[in-house]
Amino acid sequence: MTILAIDFETATSEAASACAVGLAFVEGGRVTKQAYSLIRPRDLRFDPGNIRVHGIRPHDVLDAPSFADIFASFAAEMDGALVVAHNASFDLKVLRESLALYGLAQPRFSALCTVALSRRLWPDSPNHKLSTMAARFGLGFRHHHAGDDAYACAHIALEGVAASGARDIADMADRFSLRRAVASQPARREGGVAERALKAQVRPAGAGQGSFRYTVRGSRGTPYDVLLAPFGRAGAWRLACSCPGARFRDECRHVRALHEGDFTDLLPVEAQAMARLERFVMEKAGLGEPV
């Protein structure tokens, strides 16, 4: 049986906004393979709170593969596997909702939560956070880096095997009745309502191919990413900001300032990108050729 530890980071509070995934495969009582990748969410909006947690910004994922591309690389290994995660309800929700968003089939597997395992085996711990348990076992890692988190999760499960005297992780999960079955789900039927709705979404056209990225400083010093790229079917160029205000209007105060040629809050940027922004602003004001 494949034993696979998994960890996701998300761009927003929406589960289907995975922006990074880490995997750690366990075989013969040790981690034998690891994988990590950034993921380009369907919507490039990132919440400031999420950025503060994991440090991933929109410009980091512009050229990253989509969730569908990444999932294809490990879907076969997940089928029938025992999937291990720390606070598994979160990671399994990200997986489930991301698969649904892209209309992909969910494989059948079983799951083990190492938070529940830690509570069972180490009740004396002040808490059972990943960082706390990793410190207990002397494991150094970058918390909220999906690759390191997956490795730490696998390591905690292996420590559990040693502490419980079980044969392996699967045997331990069964001994403590912590294994949870996850049923397979079929792929979404193309042409349905959800499929048409997804195709109707306005998304950046060719992000990463001629698009430009900037960072502006918010009123409290929080940095926000601004993307200058062609959007929608017509490929019209516009600015899109990652700040909370941009959720409710196309032109947040940062974009409005840039449209007006006010670059006060713009952090230093390469000359080519600055020239492109100035050209866009002039064209927006009717003072230059179209971008």
PDB file of C-alpha atoms in Angstrom:
ATOM      1  CA  MET A   1       0.000   0.000   0.000  1.00  0.00           C
ATOM      2  CA  THR A   2       1.215   3.488  -0.838  1.00  0.00           C
ATOM      3  CA  ILE A   3       1.645   5.776   2.192  1.00  0.00           C
ATOM      4  CA  LEU A   4       1.510   9.413   1.132  1.00  0.00           C
ATOM      5  CA  ALA A   5       1.720  12.503   3.361  1.00  0.00           C
ATOM      6  CA  ILE A   6       0.237  15.614   1.767  1.00  0.00           C
ATOM      7  CA  ASP A   7       0.015  19.320   2.587  1.00  0.00           C
ATOM      8  CA  PHE A   8      -1.627  22.213   0.764  1.00  0.00           C
ATOM      9  CA  GLU A   9      -1.274  25.974   1.072  1.00  0.00           C
ATOM     10  CA  THR A  10      -4.107  28.164  -0.229  1.00  0.00           C
ATOM     11  CA  ALA A  11      -4.272  31.644  -1.718  1.00  0.00           C
ATOM     12  CA  THR A  12      -7.503  32.618   0.045  1.00  0.00           C
ATOM     13  CA  SER A  13      -9.986  31.250   2.561  1.00  0.00           C
ATOM     14  CA  GLU A  14     -11.583  29.335  -0.318  1.00  0.00           C
ATOM     15  CA  ALA A  15     -10.558  25.680  -0.241  1.00  0.00           C
ATOM     16  CA  ALA A  16     -10.290  25.486  -4.030  1.00  0.00           C
ATOM     17  CA  SER A  17      -7.483  28.065  -4.121  1.00  0.00           C
ATOM     18  CA  ALA A  18      -4.469  25.777  -3.658  1.00  0.00           C
ATOM     19  CA  CYS A  19      -1.244  27.628  -4.414  1.00  0.00           C
ATOM     20  CA  ALA A  20       1.259  24.984  -3.278  1.00  0.00           C
ATOM     21  CA  VAL A  21       1.361  21.269  -2.530  1.00  0.00           C
ATOM     22  CA  GLY A  22       3.900  19.074  -0.798  1.00  0.00           C
ATOM     23  CA  LEU A  23       4.110  15.282  -0.893  1.00  0.00           C
ATOM     24  CA  ALA A  24       6.166  12.798   1.121  1.00  0.00           C
ATOM     25  CA  PHE A  25       6.059   9.075   0.288  1.00  0.00           C
ATOM     26  CA  VAL A  26       6.820   6.546   3.023  1.00  0.00           C
ATOM     27  CA  GLU A  27       8.130   3.068   2.368  1.00  0.00           C
ATOM     28  CA  GLY A  28       9.934   0.626   4.641  1.00  0.00           C
ATOM     29  CA  GLY A  29       9.686   2.897   7.659  1.00  0.00           C
ATOM     30  CA  ARG A  30      11.243   5.965   6.068  1.00  0.00           C
ATOM     31  CA  VAL A  31      10.493   8.802   3.673  1.00  0.00           C
ATOM     32  CA  THR A  32      11.723   7.621   0.279  1.00  0.00           C
ATOM     33  CA  LYS A  33      10.479  10.374  -2.022  1.00  0.00           C
ATOM     34  CA  GLN A  34       9.407  14.002  -1.719  1.00  0.00           C
ATOM     35  CA  ALA A  35       7.801  16.437  -4.129  1.00  0.00           C
ATOM     36  CA  TYR A  36       6.839  20.100  -3.979  1.00  0.00           C
ATOM     37  CA  SER A  37       5.247  22.477  -6.439  1.00  0.00           C
ATOM     38  CA  LEU A  38       3.676  25.877  -6.558  1.00  0.00           C
ATOM     39  CA  ILE A  39       0.208  25.886  -8.108  1.00  0.00           C
ATOM     40  CA  ARG A  40      -1.434  28.613 -10.178  1.00  0.00           C
ATOM     41  CA  PRO A  41      -4.966  29.044  -8.766  1.00  0.00           C
ATOM     42  CA  ARG A  42      -7.766  29.625 -11.246  1.00  0.00           C
ATOM     43  CA  ASP A  43      -8.299  33.035  -9.611  1.00  0.00           C
ATOM     44  CA  LEU A  44      -5.023  34.877  -9.036  1.00  0.00           C
ATOM     45  CA  ARG A  45      -6.370  36.802  -6.047  1.00  0.00           C
ATOM     46  CA  PHE A  46      -4.441  36.230  -2.792  1.00  0.00           C
ATOM     47  CA  ASP A  47      -5.647  37.256   0.654  1.00  0.00           C
ATOM     48  CA  PRO A  48      -3.079  39.300   2.636  1.00  0.00           C
ATOM     49  CA  GLY A  49      -3.544  37.004   5.631  1.00  0.00           C
ATOM     50  CA  ASN A  50      -2.646  33.957   3.578  1.00  0.00           C
ATOM     51  CA  ILE A  51       0.405  35.718   2.152  1.00  0.00           C
ATOM     52  CA  ARG A  52       1.566  36.500   5.690  1.00  0.00           C
ATOM     53  CA  VAL A  53       1.301  32.806   6.563  1.00  0.00           C
ATOM     54  CA  HIS A  54       3.120  31.197   3.637  1.00  0.00           C
ATOM     55  CA  GLY A  55       4.776  34.110   1.807  1.00  0.00           C
ATOM     56  CA  ILE A  56       3.501  33.072  -1.633  1.00  0.00           C
ATOM     57  CA  ARG A  57       2.356  35.957  -3.862  1.00  0.00           C
ATOM     58  CA  PRO A  58       0.515  36.086  -7.183  1.00  0.00           C
ATOM     59  CA  HIS A  59       3.691  36.781  -9.147  1.00  0.00           C
ATOM     60  CA  ASP A  60       5.247  33.607  -7.713  1.00  0.00           C
ATOM     61  CA  VAL A  61       2.627  31.381  -9.340  1.00  0.00           C
ATOM     62  CA  LEU A  62       2.037  33.053 -12.707  1.00  0.00           C
ATOM     63  CA  ASP A  63       4.130  30.452 -14.506  1.00  0.00           C
ATOM     64  CA  ALA A  64       3.263  27.562 -12.166  1.00  0.00           C
ATOM     65  CA  PRO A  65       1.203  24.580 -13.346  1.00  0.00           C
ATOM     66  CA  SER A  66      -2.523  24.447 -12.637  1.00  0.00           C
ATOM     67  CA  PHE A  67      -3.998  22.151  -9.993  1.00  0.00           C
ATOM     68  CA  ALA A  68      -5.188  19.826 -12.755  1.00  0.00           C
ATOM     69  CA  ASP A  69      -1.638  19.508 -14.128  1.00  0.00           C
ATOM     70  CA  ILE A  70      -0.132  18.865 -10.702  1.00  0.00           C
ATOM     71  CA  PHE A  71      -2.793  16.354  -9.660  1.00  0.00           C
ATOM     72  CA  ALA A  72      -2.153  14.346 -12.814  1.00  0.00           C
ATOM     73  CA  SER A  73       1.393  13.737 -11.580  1.00  0.00           C
ATOM     74  CA  PHE A  74       0.313  11.848  -8.442  1.00  0.00           C
ATOM     75  CA  ALA A  75      -3.330  10.809  -9.013  1.00  0.00           C
ATOM     76  CA  ALA A  76      -2.411   7.198  -9.841  1.00  0.00           C
ATOM     77  CA  GLU A  77      -0.340   6.867  -6.650  1.00  0.00           C
ATOM     78  CA  MET A  78      -3.154   8.272  -4.530  1.00  0.00           C
ATOM     79  CA  ASP A  79      -5.642   5.668  -5.761  1.00  0.00           C
ATOM     80  CA  GLY A  80      -5.962   3.113  -2.951  1.00  0.00           C
ATOM     81  CA  ALA A  81      -3.313   4.849  -0.830  1.00  0.00           C
ATOM     82  CA  LEU A  82      -3.291   5.786   2.831  1.00  0.00           C
ATOM     83  CA  VAL A  83      -3.086   9.587   2.759  1.00  0.00           C
ATOM     84  CA  VAL A  84      -1.617  11.212   5.857  1.00  0.00           C
ATOM     85  CA  ALA A  85      -2.122  14.883   6.726  1.00  0.00           C
ATOM     86  CA  HIS A  86      -1.837  17.125   9.775  1.00  0.00           C
ATOM     87  CA  ASN A  87      -5.349  18.483  10.320  1.00  0.00           C
ATOM     88  CA  ALA A  88      -6.499  16.236   7.507  1.00  0.00           C
ATOM     89  CA  SER A  89      -9.971  17.798   7.286  1.00  0.00           C
ATOM     90  CA  PHE A  90      -8.392  20.950   5.812  1.00  0.00           C
ATOM     91  CA  ASP A  91      -6.158  19.248   3.252  1.00  0.00           C
ATOM     92  CA  LEU A  92      -8.837  16.793   2.162  1.00  0.00           C
ATOM     93  CA  LYS A  93     -11.289  19.665   1.701  1.00  0.00           C
ATOM     94  CA  VAL A  94      -8.753  21.488  -0.488  1.00  0.00           C
ATOM     95  CA  LEU A  95      -8.287  18.311  -2.515  1.00  0.00           C
ATOM     96  CA  ARG A  96     -12.009  17.611  -2.826  1.00  0.00           C
ATOM     97  CA  GLU A  97     -13.042  21.135  -3.797  1.00  0.00           C
ATOM     98  CA  SER A  98     -10.120  21.618  -6.192  1.00  0.00           C
ATOM     99  CA  LEU A  99     -10.990  18.374  -7.963  1.00  0.00           C
ATOM    100  CA  ALA A 100     -14.612  19.528  -8.212  1.00  0.00           C
ATOM    101  CA  LEU A 101     -13.549  22.938  -9.547  1.00  0.00           C
ATOM    102  CA  TYR A 102     -11.610  21.326 -12.391  1.00  0.00           C
ATOM    103  CA  GLY A 103     -14.155  18.580 -12.970  1.00  0.00           C
ATOM    104  CA  LEU A 104     -11.685  15.822 -12.081  1.00  0.00           C
ATOM    105  CA  ALA A 105     -12.465  12.415 -10.623  1.00  0.00           C
ATOM    106  CA  GLN A 106     -11.504  11.791  -7.000  1.00  0.00           C
ATOM    107  CA  PRO A 107      -9.704   8.483  -6.433  1.00  0.00           C
ATOM    108  CA  ARG A 108     -10.612   6.111  -3.624  1.00  0.00           C
ATOM    109  CA  PHE A 109      -8.236   6.221  -0.662  1.00  0.00           C
ATOM    110  CA  SER A 110      -8.140   6.220   3.133  1.00  0.00           C
ATOM    111  CA  ALA A 111      -6.913   9.009   5.383  1.00  0.00           C
ATOM    112  CA  LEU A 112      -5.069   9.404   8.671  1.00  0.00           C
ATOM    113  CA  CYS A 113      -4.932  12.696  10.583  1.00  0.00           C
ATOM    114  CA  THR A 114      -1.708  13.142  12.538  1.00  0.00           C
ATOM    115  CA  VAL A 115      -3.361  15.743  14.799  1.00  0.00           C
ATOM    116  CA  ALA A 116      -5.744  13.022  16.035  1.00  0.00           C
ATOM    117  CA  LEU A 117      -2.817  10.603  16.249  1.00  0.00           C
ATOM    118  CA  SER A 118      -0.749  13.089  18.283  1.00  0.00           C
ATOM    119  CA  ARG A 119      -3.595  13.646  20.729  1.00  0.00           C
ATOM    120  CA  ARG A 120      -3.881   9.904  21.229  1.00  0.00           C
ATOM    121  CA  LEU A 121      -0.171   9.159  21.672  1.00  0.00           C
ATOM    122  CA  TRP A 122       1.191  12.335  23.262  1.00  0.00           C
ATOM    123  CA  PRO A 123      -1.590  13.794  25.452  1.00  0.00           C
ATOM    124  CA  ASP A 124       1.026  15.591  27.577  1.00  0.00           C
ATOM    125  CA  SER A 125       1.939  17.930  24.705  1.00  0.00           C
ATOM    126  CA  PRO A 126       0.919  21.586  25.349  1.00  0.00           C
ATOM    127  CA  ASN A 127      -0.789  21.498  21.950  1.00  0.00           C
ATOM    128  CA  HIS A 128      -0.654  19.345  18.851  1.00  0.00           C
ATOM    129  CA  LYS A 129       0.248  21.881  16.194  1.00  0.00           C
ATOM    130  CA  LEU A 130       2.622  20.716  13.484  1.00  0.00           C
ATOM    131  CA  SER A 131       5.374  23.053  14.707  1.00  0.00           C
ATOM    132  CA  THR A 132       5.000  21.825  18.299  1.00  0.00           C
ATOM    133  CA  MET A 133       5.134  18.165  17.361  1.00  0.00           C
ATOM    134  CA  ALA A 134       8.063  18.728  14.996  1.00  0.00           C
ATOM    135  CA  ALA A 135       9.976  20.463  17.795  1.00  0.00           C
ATOM    136  CA  ARG A 136       9.195  17.541  20.123  1.00  0.00           C
ATOM    137  CA  PHE A 137      11.040  15.228  17.741  1.00  0.00           C
ATOM    138  CA  GLY A 138      13.867  17.643  16.962  1.00  0.00           C
ATOM    139  CA  LEU A 139      12.760  18.138  13.396  1.00  0.00           C
ATOM    140  CA  GLY A 140      13.826  21.419  11.786  1.00  0.00           C
ATOM    141  CA  PHE A 141      11.579  22.617   8.980  1.00  0.00           C
ATOM    142  CA  ARG A 142      10.071  25.697   7.318  1.00  0.00           C
ATOM    143  CA  HIS A 143       6.524  25.828   8.662  1.00  0.00           C
ATOM    144  CA  HIS A 144       3.890  26.553   5.985  1.00  0.00           C
ATOM    145  CA  HIS A 145       6.220  25.450   3.223  1.00  0.00           C
ATOM    146  CA  ALA A 146       4.040  22.659   1.823  1.00  0.00           C
ATOM    147  CA  GLY A 147       6.974  20.390   1.046  1.00  0.00           C
ATOM    148  CA  ASP A 148       8.473  20.697   4.529  1.00  0.00           C
ATOM    149  CA  ASP A 149       5.065  20.371   6.178  1.00  0.00           C
ATOM    150  CA  ALA A 150       4.353  17.127   4.323  1.00  0.00           C
ATOM    151  CA  TYR A 151       7.728  15.736   5.369  1.00  0.00           C
ATOM    152  CA  ALA A 152       7.109  16.737   9.003  1.00  0.00           C
ATOM    153  CA  CYS A 153       3.695  15.081   8.885  1.00  0.00           C
ATOM    154  CA  ALA A 154       5.219  11.841   7.577  1.00  0.00           C
ATOM    155  CA  HIS A 155       7.889  11.999  10.284  1.00  0.00           C
ATOM    156  CA  ILE A 156       5.253  12.390  13.027  1.00  0.00           C
ATOM    157  CA  ALA A 157       3.425   9.331  11.675  1.00  0.00           C
ATOM    158  CA  LEU A 158       6.664   7.333  11.768  1.00  0.00           C
ATOM    159  CA  GLU A 159       7.310   8.481  15.346  1.00  0.00           C
ATOM    160  CA  GLY A 160       3.823   7.193  16.096  1.00  0.00           C
ATOM    161  CA  VAL A 161       4.734   3.766  14.732  1.00  0.00           C
ATOM    162  CA  ALA A 162       7.746   3.617  17.040  1.00  0.00           C
ATOM    163  CA  ALA A 163       5.753   4.807  20.064  1.00  0.00           C
ATOM    164  CA  SER A 164       2.852   2.407  19.493  1.00  0.00           C
ATOM    165  CA  GLY A 165       4.844  -0.665  18.537  1.00  0.00           C
ATOM    166  CA  ALA A 166       2.811  -1.036  15.349  1.00  0.00           C
ATOM    167  CA  ARG A 167       4.207  -2.768  12.266  1.00  0.00           C
ATOM    168  CA  ASP A 168       3.781   0.308  10.078  1.00  0.00           C
ATOM    169  CA  ILE A 169       1.646   3.434   9.624  1.00  0.00           C
ATOM    170  CA  ALA A 170      -1.331   1.512   8.224  1.00  0.00           C
ATOM    171  CA  ASP A 171      -1.279  -0.950  11.138  1.00  0.00           C
ATOM    172  CA  MET A 172      -1.058   1.937  13.606  1.00  0.00           C
ATOM    173  CA  ALA A 173      -4.002   3.748  11.995  1.00  0.00           C
ATOM    174  CA  ASP A 174      -6.085   0.586  12.308  1.00  0.00           C
ATOM    175  CA  ARG A 175      -5.025  -0.118  15.897  1.00  0.00           C
ATOM    176  CA  PHE A 176      -6.296   3.290  16.998  1.00  0.00           C
ATOM    177  CA  SER A 177      -9.309   3.265  14.641  1.00  0.00           C
ATOM    178  CA  LEU A 178      -8.037   6.456  13.024  1.00  0.00           C
ATOM    179  CA  ARG A 179      -8.211   5.352   9.397  1.00  0.00           C
ATOM    180  CA  ARG A 180     -11.053   7.067   7.506  1.00  0.00           C
ATOM    181  CA  ALA A 181     -12.284   5.771   4.159  1.00  0.00           C
ATOM    182  CA  VAL A 182     -12.692   8.326   1.365  1.00  0.00           C
ATOM    183  CA  ALA A 183     -14.925   7.233  -1.485  1.00  0.00           C
ATOM    184  CA  SER A 184     -14.157   7.863  -5.126  1.00  0.00           C
ATOM    185  CA  GLN A 185     -16.109  10.538  -6.973  1.00  0.00           C
ATOM    186  CA  PRO A 186     -16.685  10.637 -10.741  1.00  0.00           C
ATOM    187  CA  ALA A 187     -15.447  13.437 -12.962  1.00  0.00           C
ATOM    188  CA  ARG A 188     -17.898  16.220 -13.713  1.00  0.00           C
ATOM    189  CA  ARG A 189     -19.895  15.665 -16.872  1.00  0.00           C
ATOM    190  CA  GLU A 190     -18.848  18.165 -19.521  1.00  0.00           C
ATOM    191  CA  GLY A 191     -21.518  20.486 -20.795  1.00  0.00           C
ATOM    192  CA  GLY A 192     -23.319  20.676 -17.431  1.00  0.00           C
ATOM    193  CA  VAL A 193     -24.247  23.855 -15.620  1.00  0.00           C
ATOM    194  CA  ALA A 194     -20.999  23.923 -13.613  1.00  0.00           C
ATOM    195  CA  GLU A 195     -18.916  23.435 -16.745  1.00  0.00           C
ATOM    196  CA  ARG A 196     -20.630  26.314 -18.540  1.00  0.00           C
ATOM    197  CA  ALA A 197     -20.242  28.538 -15.497  1.00  0.00           C
ATOM    198  CA  LEU A 198     -16.503  27.866 -15.301  1.00  0.00           C
ATOM    199  CA  LYS A 199     -16.023  28.618 -18.972  1.00  0.00           C
ATOM    200  CA  ALA A 200     -17.876  31.897 -18.524  1.00  0.00           C
ATOM    201  CA  GLN A 201     -15.502  33.130 -15.826  1.00  0.00           C
ATOM    202  CA  VAL A 202     -13.305  36.084 -16.744  1.00  0.00           C
ATOM    203  CA  ARG A 203      -9.688  35.039 -16.355  1.00  0.00           C
ATOM    204  CA  PRO A 204      -6.338  36.547 -17.316  1.00  0.00           C
ATOM    205  CA  ALA A 205      -5.392  35.659 -20.884  1.00  0.00           C
ATOM    206  CA  GLY A 206      -1.808  34.509 -21.228  1.00  0.00           C
ATOM    207  CA  ALA A 207      -0.662  35.458 -17.734  1.00  0.00           C
ATOM    208  CA  GLY A 208       3.085  35.123 -17.649  1.00  0.00           C
ATOM    209  CA  GLN A 209       3.363  35.817 -21.389  1.00  0.00           C
ATOM    210  CA  GLY A 210       3.835  39.583 -21.637  1.00  0.00           C
ATOM    211  CA  SER A 211       2.120  40.375 -18.325  1.00  0.00           C
ATOM    212  CA  PHE A 212       3.798  42.561 -15.706  1.00  0.00           C
ATOM    213  CA  ARG A 213       3.789  42.343 -11.936  1.00  0.00           C
ATOM    214  CA  TYR A 214       4.080  45.141  -9.366  1.00  0.00           C
ATOM    215  CA  THR A 215       3.844  45.557  -5.612  1.00  0.00           C
ATOM    216  CA  VAL A 216       2.117  48.463  -3.861  1.00  0.00           C
ATOM    217  CA  ARG A 217       2.202  49.417  -0.200  1.00  0.00           C
ATOM    218  CA  GLY A 218      -1.159  49.469   1.609  1.00  0.00           C
ATOM    219  CA  SER A 219      -2.216  52.085   4.164  1.00  0.00           C
ATOM    220  CA  ARG A 220      -0.799  49.969   7.014  1.00  0.00           C
ATOM    221  CA  GLY A 221       2.306  48.939   5.149  1.00  0.00           C
ATOM    222  CA  THR A 222       0.893  45.624   3.928  1.00  0.00           C
ATOM    223  CA  PRO A 223       2.256  44.793   0.445  1.00  0.00           C
ATOM    224  CA  TYR A 224      -0.245  43.910  -2.288  1.00  0.00           C
ATOM    225  CA  ASP A 225       0.458  42.515  -5.721  1.00  0.00           C
ATOM    226  CA  VAL A 226      -0.854  44.236  -8.841  1.00  0.00           C
ATOM    227  CA  LEU A 227      -0.947  42.442 -12.174  1.00  0.00           C
ATOM    228  CA  LEU A 228      -1.002  44.235 -15.521  1.00  0.00           C
ATOM    229  CA  ALA A 229      -2.239  41.669 -18.023  1.00  0.00           C
ATOM    230  CA  PRO A 230      -4.798  40.997 -20.775  1.00  0.00           C
ATOM    231  CA  PHE A 231      -8.093  39.824 -19.269  1.00  0.00           C
ATOM    232  CA  GLY A 232     -11.237  38.239 -20.664  1.00  0.00           C
ATOM    233  CA  ARG A 233     -12.058  36.959 -24.115  1.00  0.00           C
ATOM    234  CA  ALA A 234     -11.154  40.265 -25.752  1.00  0.00           C
ATOM    235  CA  GLY A 235      -7.753  40.340 -24.053  1.00  0.00           C
ATOM    236  CA  ALA A 236      -8.173  43.930 -22.871  1.00  0.00           C
ATOM    237  CA  TRP A 237      -5.287  45.054 -20.684  1.00  0.00           C
ATOM    238  CA  ARG A 238      -6.097  46.129 -17.147  1.00  0.00           C
ATOM    239  CA  LEU A 239      -4.684  46.235 -13.638  1.00  0.00           C
ATOM    240  CA  ALA A 240      -5.821  43.694 -11.036  1.00  0.00           C
ATOM    241  CA  CYS A 241      -4.901  44.087  -7.351  1.00  0.00           C
ATOM    242  CA  SER A 242      -4.745  41.441  -4.625  1.00  0.00           C
ATOM    243  CA  CYS A 243      -6.001  43.760  -1.850  1.00  0.00           C
ATOM    244  CA  PRO A 244      -9.321  43.042  -0.058  1.00  0.00           C
ATOM    245  CA  GLY A 245     -10.956  46.116  -1.638  1.00  0.00           C
ATOM    246  CA  ALA A 246     -10.476  44.634  -5.107  1.00  0.00           C
ATOM    247  CA  ARG A 247     -12.947  41.894  -4.224  1.00  0.00           C
ATOM    248  CA  PHE A 248     -15.841  44.322  -4.374  1.00  0.00           C
ATOM    249  CA  ARG A 249     -14.863  46.658  -7.212  1.00  0.00           C
ATOM    250  CA  ASP A 250     -12.719  46.552 -10.329  1.00  0.00           C
ATOM    251  CA  GLU A 251     -10.854  49.694  -9.300  1.00  0.00           C
ATOM    252  CA  CYS A 252      -9.581  49.617  -5.718  1.00  0.00           C
ATOM    253  CA  ARG A 253      -7.752  52.651  -4.341  1.00  0.00           C
ATOM    254  CA  HIS A 254      -4.363  51.232  -5.388  1.00  0.00           C
ATOM    255  CA  VAL A 255      -5.440  50.688  -8.990  1.00  0.00           C
ATOM    256  CA  ARG A 256      -7.187  54.058  -9.054  1.00  0.00           C
ATOM    257  CA  ALA A 257      -3.977  55.775  -7.924  1.00  0.00           C
ATOM    258  CA  LEU A 258      -1.966  54.001 -10.616  1.00  0.00           C
ATOM    259  CA  HIS A 259      -4.555  54.932 -13.247  1.00  0.00           C
ATOM    260  CA  GLU A 260      -4.084  58.558 -12.195  1.00  0.00           C
ATOM    261  CA  GLY A 261      -0.313  58.259 -12.531  1.00  0.00           C
ATOM    262  CA  ASP A 262       0.266  58.345  -8.772  1.00  0.00           C
ATOM    263  CA  PHE A 263       3.122  55.900  -8.109  1.00  0.00           C
ATOM    264  CA  THR A 264       3.742  56.966  -4.490  1.00  0.00           C
ATOM    265  CA  ASP A 265       2.907  53.565  -3.027  1.00  0.00           C
ATOM    266  CA  LEU A 266       4.576  51.563  -5.789  1.00  0.00           C
ATOM    267  CA  LEU A 267       7.623  49.642  -4.597  1.00  0.00           C
ATOM    268  CA  PRO A 268      10.781  49.671  -6.760  1.00  0.00           C
ATOM    269  CA  VAL A 269      10.400  47.770 -10.019  1.00  0.00           C
ATOM    270  CA  GLU A 270      12.556  46.957 -13.050  1.00  0.00           C
ATOM    271  CA  ALA A 271      12.832  49.691 -15.661  1.00  0.00           C
ATOM    272  CA  GLN A 272      11.068  47.673 -18.383  1.00  0.00           C
ATOM    273  CA  ALA A 273       8.081  46.965 -16.151  1.00  0.00           C
ATOM    274  CA  MET A 274       7.920  50.621 -15.068  1.00  0.00           C
ATOM    275  CA  ALA A 275       8.010  51.783 -18.666  1.00  0.00           C
ATOM    276  CA  ARG A 276       5.165  49.420 -19.522  1.00  0.00           C
ATOM    277  CA  LEU A 277       3.061  50.710 -16.630  1.00  0.00           C
ATOM    278  CA  GLU A 278       3.660  54.333 -17.627  1.00  0.00           C
ATOM    279  CA  ARG A 279       2.708  53.501 -21.187  1.00  0.00           C
ATOM    280  CA  PHE A 280      -0.494  51.793 -19.982  1.00  0.00           C
ATOM    281  CA  VAL A 281      -1.424  54.804 -17.838  1.00  0.00           C
ATOM    282  CA  MET A 282      -0.866  57.194 -20.751  1.00  0.00           C
ATOM    283  CA  GLU A 283      -2.993  55.062 -23.051  1.00  0.00           C
ATOM    284  CA  LYS A 284      -5.698  54.900 -20.372  1.00  0.00           C
ATOM    285  CA  ALA A 285      -5.709  58.681 -20.275  1.00  0.00           C
ATOM    286  CA  GLY A 286      -5.871  58.878 -24.065  1.00  0.00           C
ATOM    287  CA  LEU A 287      -2.361  60.249 -24.365  1.00  0.00           C
ATOM    288  CA  GLY A 288      -0.659  57.390 -26.161  1.00  0.00           C
ATOM    289  CA  GLU A 289      -1.003  54.413 -28.441  1.00  0.00           C
ATOM    290  CA  PRO A 290      -2.943  51.386 -27.166  1.00  0.00           C
ATOM    291  CA  VAL A 291      -0.904  48.967 -25.061  1.00  0.00           C
TER     292      VAL A 291
END
